[in-house]
PDB file of C-alpha atoms in Angstrom:
ATOM      1  CA  GLN A   1      13.427  64.632  29.971  1.00 93.00           C
ATOM      2  CA  VAL A   2      12.736  67.377  32.475  1.00 96.00           C
ATOM      3  CA  GLN A   3       9.213  67.606  33.839  1.00 98.00           C
ATOM      4  CA  LEU A   4       7.668  70.199  36.146  1.00 98.00           C
ATOM      5  CA  GLN A   5       4.653  69.745  38.410  1.00 98.00           C
ATOM      6  CA  GLU A   6       2.842  72.433  40.377  1.00 98.00           C
ATOM      7  CA  SER A   7       1.193  71.709  43.715  1.00 98.00           C
ATOM      8  CA  GLY A   8      -0.631  73.652  46.382  1.00 97.00           C
ATOM      9  CA  PRO A   9      -4.059  74.723  47.628  1.00 97.00           C
ATOM     10  CA  GLY A  10      -6.689  75.344  44.989  1.00 97.00           C
ATOM     11  CA  LEU A  11      -8.634  77.786  47.170  1.00 98.00           C
ATOM     12  CA  VAL A  12      -7.258  80.780  49.035  1.00 98.00           C
ATOM     13  CA  LYS A  13      -9.218  83.352  51.013  1.00 98.00           C
ATOM     14  CA  PRO A  14      -8.966  87.059  50.162  1.00 98.00           C
ATOM     15  CA  SER A  15      -6.124  88.896  51.949  1.00 98.00           C
ATOM     16  CA  GLN A  16      -4.307  85.622  52.623  1.00 98.00           C
ATOM     17  CA  THR A  17      -1.112  84.300  51.011  1.00 98.00           C
ATOM     18  CA  LEU A  18      -1.124  82.012  47.995  1.00 98.00           C
ATOM     19  CA  SER A  19       1.597  79.358  48.196  1.00 98.00           C
ATOM     20  CA  LEU A  20       2.584  77.013  45.390  1.00 98.00           C
ATOM     21  CA  THR A  21       5.464  74.621  44.828  1.00 98.00           C
ATOM     22  CA  CYS A  22       6.953  73.370  41.586  1.00 98.00           C
ATOM     23  CA  THR A  23       8.731  70.019  41.687  1.00 98.00           C
ATOM     24  CA  VAL A  24      11.322  69.387  38.997  1.00 98.00           C
ATOM     25  CA  SER A  25      12.020  65.821  37.864  1.00 97.00           C
ATOM     26  CA  GLY A  26      14.371  64.407  35.259  1.00 96.00           C
ATOM     27  CA  GLY A  27      16.994  67.072  35.868  1.00 94.00           C
ATOM     28  CA  SER A  28      18.660  69.058  38.614  1.00 94.00           C
ATOM     29  CA  ILE A  29      17.427  72.486  39.615  1.00 94.00           C
ATOM     30  CA  ARG A  30      21.064  73.162  40.577  1.00 91.00           C
ATOM     31  CA  SER A  31      22.007  73.301  36.907  1.00 81.00           C
ATOM     32  CA  GLY A  32      23.539  76.658  36.192  1.00 80.00           C
ATOM     33  CA  SER A  33      21.974  76.742  32.779  1.00 89.00           C
ATOM     34  CA  TYR A  34      18.427  77.674  33.749  1.00 94.00           C
ATOM     35  CA  HIS A  35      16.122  80.100  35.486  1.00 96.00           C
ATOM     36  CA  TRP A  36      12.955  78.735  37.061  1.00 97.00           C
ATOM     37  CA  SER A  37       9.857  80.818  36.451  1.00 98.00           C
ATOM     38  CA  TRP A  38       6.239  81.345  37.446  1.00 98.00           C
ATOM     39  CA  ILE A  39       3.619  82.492  34.929  1.00 98.00           C
ATOM     40  CA  ARG A  40      -0.117  82.880  35.443  1.00 98.00           C
ATOM     41  CA  GLN A  41      -3.233  83.001  33.282  1.00 98.00           C
ATOM     42  CA  PRO A  42      -6.637  84.238  34.463  1.00 95.00           C
ATOM     43  CA  ALA A  43      -9.531  82.304  32.969  1.00 92.00           C
ATOM     44  CA  GLY A  44     -10.051  83.200  29.318  1.00 90.00           C
ATOM     45  CA  LYS A  45      -7.188  85.680  29.369  1.00 93.00           C
ATOM     46  CA  GLY A  46      -3.564  85.943  28.389  1.00 95.00           C
ATOM     47  CA  LEU A  47      -0.297  85.029  30.070  1.00 98.00           C
ATOM     48  CA  GLU A  48       1.500  87.110  32.706  1.00 98.00           C
ATOM     49  CA  TRP A  49       5.108  86.518  33.763  1.00 98.00           C
ATOM     50  CA  ILE A  50       5.329  86.665  37.568  1.00 98.00           C
ATOM     51  CA  GLY A  51       9.016  86.176  38.199  1.00 98.00           C
ATOM     52  CA  ARG A  52      11.963  83.798  38.212  1.00 97.00           C
ATOM     53  CA  ILE A  53      14.731  82.385  40.373  1.00 97.00           C
ATOM     54  CA  TYR A  54      18.192  81.088  39.591  1.00 94.00           C
ATOM     55  CA  SER A  55      19.670  78.129  41.463  1.00 87.00           C
ATOM     56  CA  SER A  56      21.846  80.557  43.450  1.00 89.00           C
ATOM     57  CA  GLY A  57      18.677  82.131  44.844  1.00 92.00           C
ATOM     58  CA  SER A  58      18.877  85.283  42.730  1.00 95.00           C
ATOM     59  CA  THR A  59      15.396  86.516  41.830  1.00 97.00           C
ATOM     60  CA  LYS A  60      13.660  88.854  39.413  1.00 97.00           C
ATOM     61  CA  TYR A  61      10.009  89.855  39.711  1.00 98.00           C
ATOM     62  CA  ASN A  62       7.414  91.564  37.569  1.00 98.00           C
ATOM     63  CA  PRO A  63       7.185  95.139  38.917  1.00 98.00           C
ATOM     64  CA  SER A  64       3.388  94.893  38.794  1.00 97.00           C
ATOM     65  CA  LEU A  65       3.514  92.187  41.496  1.00 97.00           C
ATOM     66  CA  LYS A  66       6.893  92.794  43.106  1.00 94.00           C
ATOM     67  CA  SER A  67       5.583  94.105  46.422  1.00 95.00           C
ATOM     68  CA  ARG A  68       3.576  90.892  46.992  1.00 98.00           C
ATOM     69  CA  VAL A  69       5.736  88.152  45.431  1.00 98.00           C
ATOM     70  CA  THR A  70       8.440  85.931  46.856  1.00 98.00           C
ATOM     71  CA  ILE A  71      10.040  83.108  44.889  1.00 98.00           C
ATOM     72  CA  SER A  72      12.381  80.722  46.680  1.00 97.00           C
ATOM     73  CA  VAL A  73      14.283  77.551  45.835  1.00 96.00           C
ATOM     74  CA  ASP A  74      14.988  74.369  47.762  1.00 95.00           C
ATOM     75  CA  THR A  75      17.763  72.590  45.881  1.00 93.00           C
ATOM     76  CA  SER A  76      17.732  69.637  48.299  1.00 94.00           C
ATOM     77  CA  LYS A  77      14.166  68.848  47.239  1.00 96.00           C
ATOM     78  CA  ASN A  78      14.598  69.966  43.615  1.00 96.00           C
ATOM     79  CA  GLN A  79      11.734  72.405  44.097  1.00 97.00           C
ATOM     80  CA  PHE A  80      11.030  76.094  43.807  1.00 98.00           C
ATOM     81  CA  SER A  81       8.109  77.955  45.312  1.00 98.00           C
ATOM     82  CA  LEU A  82       5.857  80.962  44.859  1.00 98.00           C
ATOM     83  CA  LYS A  83       4.265  83.053  47.570  1.00 98.00           C
ATOM     84  CA  LEU A  84       1.819  85.825  46.681  1.00 98.00           C
ATOM     85  CA  SER A  85       0.524  87.829  49.599  1.00 98.00           C
ATOM     86  CA  SER A  86      -2.632  89.880  50.140  1.00 98.00           C
ATOM     87  CA  VAL A  87      -4.504  88.098  47.372  1.00 98.00           C
ATOM     88  CA  THR A  88      -7.765  89.325  45.852  1.00 98.00           C
ATOM     89  CA  ALA A  89     -10.170  87.866  43.316  1.00 97.00           C
ATOM     90  CA  ALA A  90      -7.963  89.361  40.591  1.00 97.00           C
ATOM     91  CA  ASP A  91      -5.296  86.801  41.506  1.00 98.00           C
ATOM     92  CA  THR A  92      -7.588  83.918  40.551  1.00 98.00           C
ATOM     93  CA  ALA A  93      -5.773  82.168  37.720  1.00 98.00           C
ATOM     94  CA  VAL A  94      -4.055  79.057  36.481  1.00 98.00           C
ATOM     95  CA  TYR A  95      -0.489  79.224  37.736  1.00 98.00           C
ATOM     96  CA  TYR A  96       2.268  77.606  35.697  1.00 98.00           C
ATOM     97  CA  CYS A  97       5.880  76.912  36.515  1.00 98.00           C
ATOM     98  CA  ALA A  98       8.331  76.763  33.642  1.00 98.00           C
ATOM     99  CA  ARG A  99      12.028  76.471  32.886  1.00 97.00           C
ATOM    100  CA  GLU A 100      13.804  79.325  31.105  1.00 96.00           C
ATOM    101  CA  GLY A 101      17.250  78.971  29.643  1.00 91.00           C
ATOM    102  CA  TYR A 102      19.933  81.164  31.208  1.00 86.00           C
ATOM    103  CA  VAL A 103      20.928  82.403  27.764  1.00 87.00           C
ATOM    104  CA  ALA A 104      18.159  80.698  25.811  1.00 88.00           C
ATOM    105  CA  ASN A 105      15.354  82.872  27.087  1.00 93.00           C
ATOM    106  CA  TRP A 106      12.295  80.852  26.254  1.00 97.00           C
ATOM    107  CA  PHE A 107       9.978  78.823  28.451  1.00 98.00           C
ATOM    108  CA  ASP A 108      10.315  75.108  27.907  1.00 97.00           C
ATOM    109  CA  PRO A 109       9.032  72.896  29.387  1.00 97.00           C
ATOM    110  CA  TRP A 110       6.022  74.062  31.372  1.00 98.00           C
ATOM    111  CA  GLY A 111       4.175  72.372  34.194  1.00 98.00           C
ATOM    112  CA  GLN A 112       0.576  71.362  33.558  1.00 98.00           C
ATOM    113  CA  GLY A 113      -0.691  74.312  35.586  1.00 98.00           C
ATOM    114  CA  THR A 114      -2.782  74.543  38.723  1.00 98.00           C
ATOM    115  CA  LEU A 115      -5.943  76.579  39.229  1.00 98.00           C
ATOM    116  CA  VAL A 116      -5.989  78.822  42.266  1.00 98.00           C
ATOM    117  CA  THR A 117      -9.266  80.469  43.157  1.00 98.00           C
ATOM    118  CA  VAL A 118      -9.394  83.388  45.575  1.00 98.00           C
ATOM    119  CA  SER A 119     -12.731  83.337  47.339  1.00 97.00           C
ATOM    120  CA  SER A 120     -14.153  83.473  50.847  1.00 96.00           C
TER     121      SER A 120
ATOM    122  CA  ASP B   1       6.956  97.341  29.795  1.00 97.00           C
ATOM    123  CA  ILE B   2       7.090  96.350  26.140  1.00 98.00           C
ATOM    124  CA  GLN B   3       3.614  95.848  24.713  1.00 98.00           C
ATOM    125  CA  MET B   4       3.077  92.961  22.302  1.00 98.00           C
ATOM    126  CA  THR B   5       0.073  93.265  19.982  1.00 98.00           C
ATOM    127  CA  GLN B   6      -1.092  90.274  17.984  1.00 98.00           C
ATOM    128  CA  SER B   7      -3.443  90.253  15.022  1.00 98.00           C
ATOM    129  CA  PRO B   8      -5.917  88.962  14.351  1.00 98.00           C
ATOM    130  CA  SER B   9      -7.408  88.083  17.750  1.00 98.00           C
ATOM    131  CA  SER B  10      -9.216  85.166  16.151  1.00 98.00           C
ATOM    132  CA  LEU B  11      -8.969  83.390  12.850  1.00 97.00           C
ATOM    133  CA  SER B  12     -11.040  80.766  11.086  1.00 97.00           C
ATOM    134  CA  ALA B  13      -9.417  78.788   8.281  1.00 98.00           C
ATOM    135  CA  SER B  14      -9.811  75.539   6.383  1.00 98.00           C
ATOM    136  CA  VAL B  15      -7.611  72.460   6.576  1.00 98.00           C
ATOM    137  CA  GLY B  16      -4.746  72.927   4.141  1.00 98.00           C
ATOM    138  CA  ASP B  17      -4.866  76.732   4.245  1.00 98.00           C
ATOM    139  CA  ARG B  18      -1.809  78.887   4.773  1.00 98.00           C
ATOM    140  CA  VAL B  19      -2.293  80.862   7.988  1.00 98.00           C
ATOM    141  CA  THR B  20      -0.307  83.885   9.142  1.00 98.00           C
ATOM    142  CA  ILE B  21      -0.398  85.668  12.494  1.00 98.00           C
ATOM    143  CA  THR B  22       1.413  88.908  13.176  1.00 98.00           C
ATOM    144  CA  CYS B  23       2.948  90.253  16.375  1.00 98.00           C
ATOM    145  CA  GLN B  24       3.950  93.892  16.790  1.00 98.00           C
ATOM    146  CA  ALA B  25       6.277  95.041  19.575  1.00 98.00           C
ATOM    147  CA  SER B  26       6.000  98.547  21.029  1.00 98.00           C
ATOM    148  CA  GLN B  27       9.772  98.977  20.644  1.00 98.00           C
ATOM    149  CA  ASP B  28      12.671  97.331  18.865  1.00 98.00           C
ATOM    150  CA  ILE B  29      13.267  93.867  20.336  1.00 98.00           C
ATOM    151  CA  SER B  30      15.728  92.617  17.694  1.00 97.00           C
ATOM    152  CA  ASN B  31      14.889  88.927  17.252  1.00 97.00           C
ATOM    153  CA  TYR B  32      14.133  88.308  20.928  1.00 98.00           C
ATOM    154  CA  LEU B  33      10.758  86.750  20.270  1.00 98.00           C
ATOM    155  CA  ASN B  34       9.212  83.359  20.869  1.00 98.00           C
ATOM    156  CA  TRP B  35       5.966  81.716  19.712  1.00 98.00           C
ATOM    157  CA  TYR B  36       3.853  79.220  21.673  1.00 98.00           C
ATOM    158  CA  HIS B  37       0.550  77.535  21.147  1.00 98.00           C
ATOM    159  CA  GLN B  38      -1.865  76.484  23.841  1.00 98.00           C
ATOM    160  CA  LYS B  39      -4.518  73.837  23.371  1.00 97.00           C
ATOM    161  CA  PRO B  40      -7.616  73.963  25.587  1.00 94.00           C
ATOM    162  CA  GLY B  41      -6.879  72.900  29.149  1.00 94.00           C
ATOM    163  CA  LYS B  42      -3.166  72.479  28.446  1.00 97.00           C
ATOM    164  CA  ALA B  43      -0.013  74.430  29.145  1.00 98.00           C
ATOM    165  CA  PRO B  44       1.565  76.525  26.388  1.00 98.00           C
ATOM    166  CA  LYS B  45       4.106  74.746  24.220  1.00 98.00           C
ATOM    167  CA  LEU B  46       7.170  76.363  22.631  1.00 98.00           C
ATOM    168  CA  LEU B  47       7.104  76.304  18.828  1.00 98.00           C
ATOM    169  CA  ILE B  48       9.555  78.968  17.628  1.00 98.00           C
ATOM    170  CA  TYR B  49      12.418  80.712  19.451  1.00 98.00           C
ATOM    171  CA  ASP B  50      14.600  83.648  18.445  1.00 97.00           C
ATOM    172  CA  ALA B  51      11.868  84.695  15.997  1.00 98.00           C
ATOM    173  CA  SER B  52      12.612  82.070  13.363  1.00 98.00           C
ATOM    174  CA  ASN B  53      14.114  78.917  14.896  1.00 97.00           C
ATOM    175  CA  LEU B  54      11.937  75.813  15.016  1.00 98.00           C
ATOM    176  CA  GLN B  55      11.984  74.044  18.378  1.00 97.00           C
ATOM    177  CA  THR B  56      13.124  70.421  18.196  1.00 96.00           C
ATOM    178  CA  GLY B  57      10.265  68.081  17.390  1.00 97.00           C
ATOM    179  CA  VAL B  58       7.921  70.787  16.116  1.00 98.00           C
ATOM    180  CA  PRO B  59       6.490  70.124  12.619  1.00 98.00           C
ATOM    181  CA  SER B  60       8.144  71.982   9.770  1.00 98.00           C
ATOM    182  CA  ARG B  61       4.819  73.463   8.614  1.00 98.00           C
ATOM    183  CA  PHE B  62       5.338  76.019  11.383  1.00 98.00           C
ATOM    184  CA  SER B  63       7.679  78.933  10.712  1.00 98.00           C
ATOM    185  CA  GLY B  64       8.467  82.371  12.060  1.00 98.00           C
ATOM    186  CA  GLY B  65      10.067  85.535  10.767  1.00 98.00           C
ATOM    187  CA  GLY B  66      10.685  89.181  11.346  1.00 98.00           C
ATOM    188  CA  SER B  67      12.883  91.376  13.503  1.00 98.00           C
ATOM    189  CA  GLY B  68      12.766  94.727  15.210  1.00 98.00           C
ATOM    190  CA  THR B  69       9.114  95.427  15.888  1.00 98.00           C
ATOM    191  CA  HIS B  70       7.250  93.312  13.331  1.00 98.00           C
ATOM    192  CA  PHE B  71       7.045  89.525  13.437  1.00 98.00           C
ATOM    193  CA  THR B  72       5.067  86.831  11.673  1.00 98.00           C
ATOM    194  CA  PHE B  73       4.114  83.247  12.460  1.00 98.00           C
ATOM    195  CA  THR B  74       2.970  81.008   9.625  1.00 98.00           C
ATOM    196  CA  ILE B  75       1.410  77.582   9.305  1.00 98.00           C
ATOM    197  CA  SER B  76       2.009  76.487   5.718  1.00 98.00           C
ATOM    198  CA  SER B  77      -0.798  73.929   5.598  1.00 98.00           C
ATOM    199  CA  LEU B  78      -3.287  74.005   8.462  1.00 98.00           C
ATOM    200  CA  GLN B  79      -3.998  70.665  10.137  1.00 97.00           C
ATOM    201  CA  PRO B  80      -6.909  69.833  12.461  1.00 96.00           C
ATOM    202  CA  GLU B  81      -4.500  69.358  15.382  1.00 97.00           C
ATOM    203  CA  ASP B  82      -3.298  72.964  15.006  1.00 97.00           C
ATOM    204  CA  ILE B  83      -6.466  74.266  16.648  1.00 97.00           C
ATOM    205  CA  ALA B  84      -5.159  76.299  19.568  1.00 98.00           C
ATOM    206  CA  THR B  85      -4.464  79.792  20.788  1.00 98.00           C
ATOM    207  CA  TYR B  86      -1.122  81.181  19.630  1.00 98.00           C
ATOM    208  CA  TYR B  87       0.976  83.598  21.691  1.00 98.00           C
ATOM    209  CA  CYS B  88       4.080  85.629  20.980  1.00 98.00           C
ATOM    210  CA  GLN B  89       6.437  86.539  23.845  1.00 98.00           C
ATOM    211  CA  HIS B  90       9.397  88.912  23.907  1.00 98.00           C
ATOM    212  CA  TYR B  91      12.519  88.541  26.013  1.00 97.00           C
ATOM    213  CA  ASP B  92      14.313  91.785  25.197  1.00 97.00           C
ATOM    214  CA  ASN B  93      14.166  92.893  28.843  1.00 96.00           C
ATOM    215  CA  LEU B  94      12.239  92.243  32.029  1.00 97.00           C
ATOM    216  CA  PRO B  95       9.374  91.958  32.547  1.00 98.00           C
ATOM    217  CA  TYR B  96       8.772  89.522  29.708  1.00 98.00           C
ATOM    218  CA  THR B  97       5.344  90.081  28.180  1.00 98.00           C
ATOM    219  CA  PHE B  98       3.096  88.054  25.922  1.00 98.00           C
ATOM    220  CA  GLY B  99       0.747  89.018  23.151  1.00 98.00           C
ATOM    221  CA  GLN B 100      -2.954  88.763  23.917  1.00 98.00           C
ATOM    222  CA  GLY B 101      -3.271  85.605  21.828  1.00 98.00           C
ATOM    223  CA  THR B 102      -4.742  84.557  18.491  1.00 98.00           C
ATOM    224  CA  LYS B 103      -7.433  81.892  18.640  1.00 98.00           C
ATOM    225  CA  LEU B 104      -7.286  79.661  15.587  1.00 98.00           C
ATOM    226  CA  GLU B 105     -10.368  77.685  14.546  1.00 97.00           C
ATOM    227  CA  ILE B 106     -11.207  75.352  11.684  1.00 94.00           C
ATOM    228  CA  LYS B 107     -13.920  76.401   9.232  1.00 93.00           C
TER     229      LYS B 107
END
């Protein structure tokens, strides 16, 4: 059973770069059957898709964040990562990683989520 | 971006009630729609994919329907453990977007 776990700093200063890692267990990130995604949720608000990466390294990003987002993969560690630059208070949110089927385009499973607060 | 509009935003119902949530897409998305619920402090969980297919292990009291721009999600007999916020999500094209959520409470 595949499980995902987010990790990274819970506090980031304004204008700095938010960095998170998602560790995949119970399955290989090299599998050609899946994309690996990041989704975020500000407190009390809805869900926003940030972007995804395929095991080959191919990425797609939400245009609303594209200029600030980088998603990368480390297949040797079975991890993928998110970097969001020039953060502001509006980037404060719970960040989730999730698996998306390559042809089965739904998110399952999800990580438990990690709260990142942007504050000086 | 395709806009997903859910209604109602919140709903209060009694145990055993039939509950229906609707999701309207701003353009035709065929059946490229998924439903999740999210319990407080937890990650969303997939319930329905491709508009009407029940995810493995999800109780059969949950069901989905619709195509094109209008979709429904139904709980046939509300249980106390169904208290959550429910989201629809399209995957017709990128960026994927979610509905704003429907918060379901017990009367």
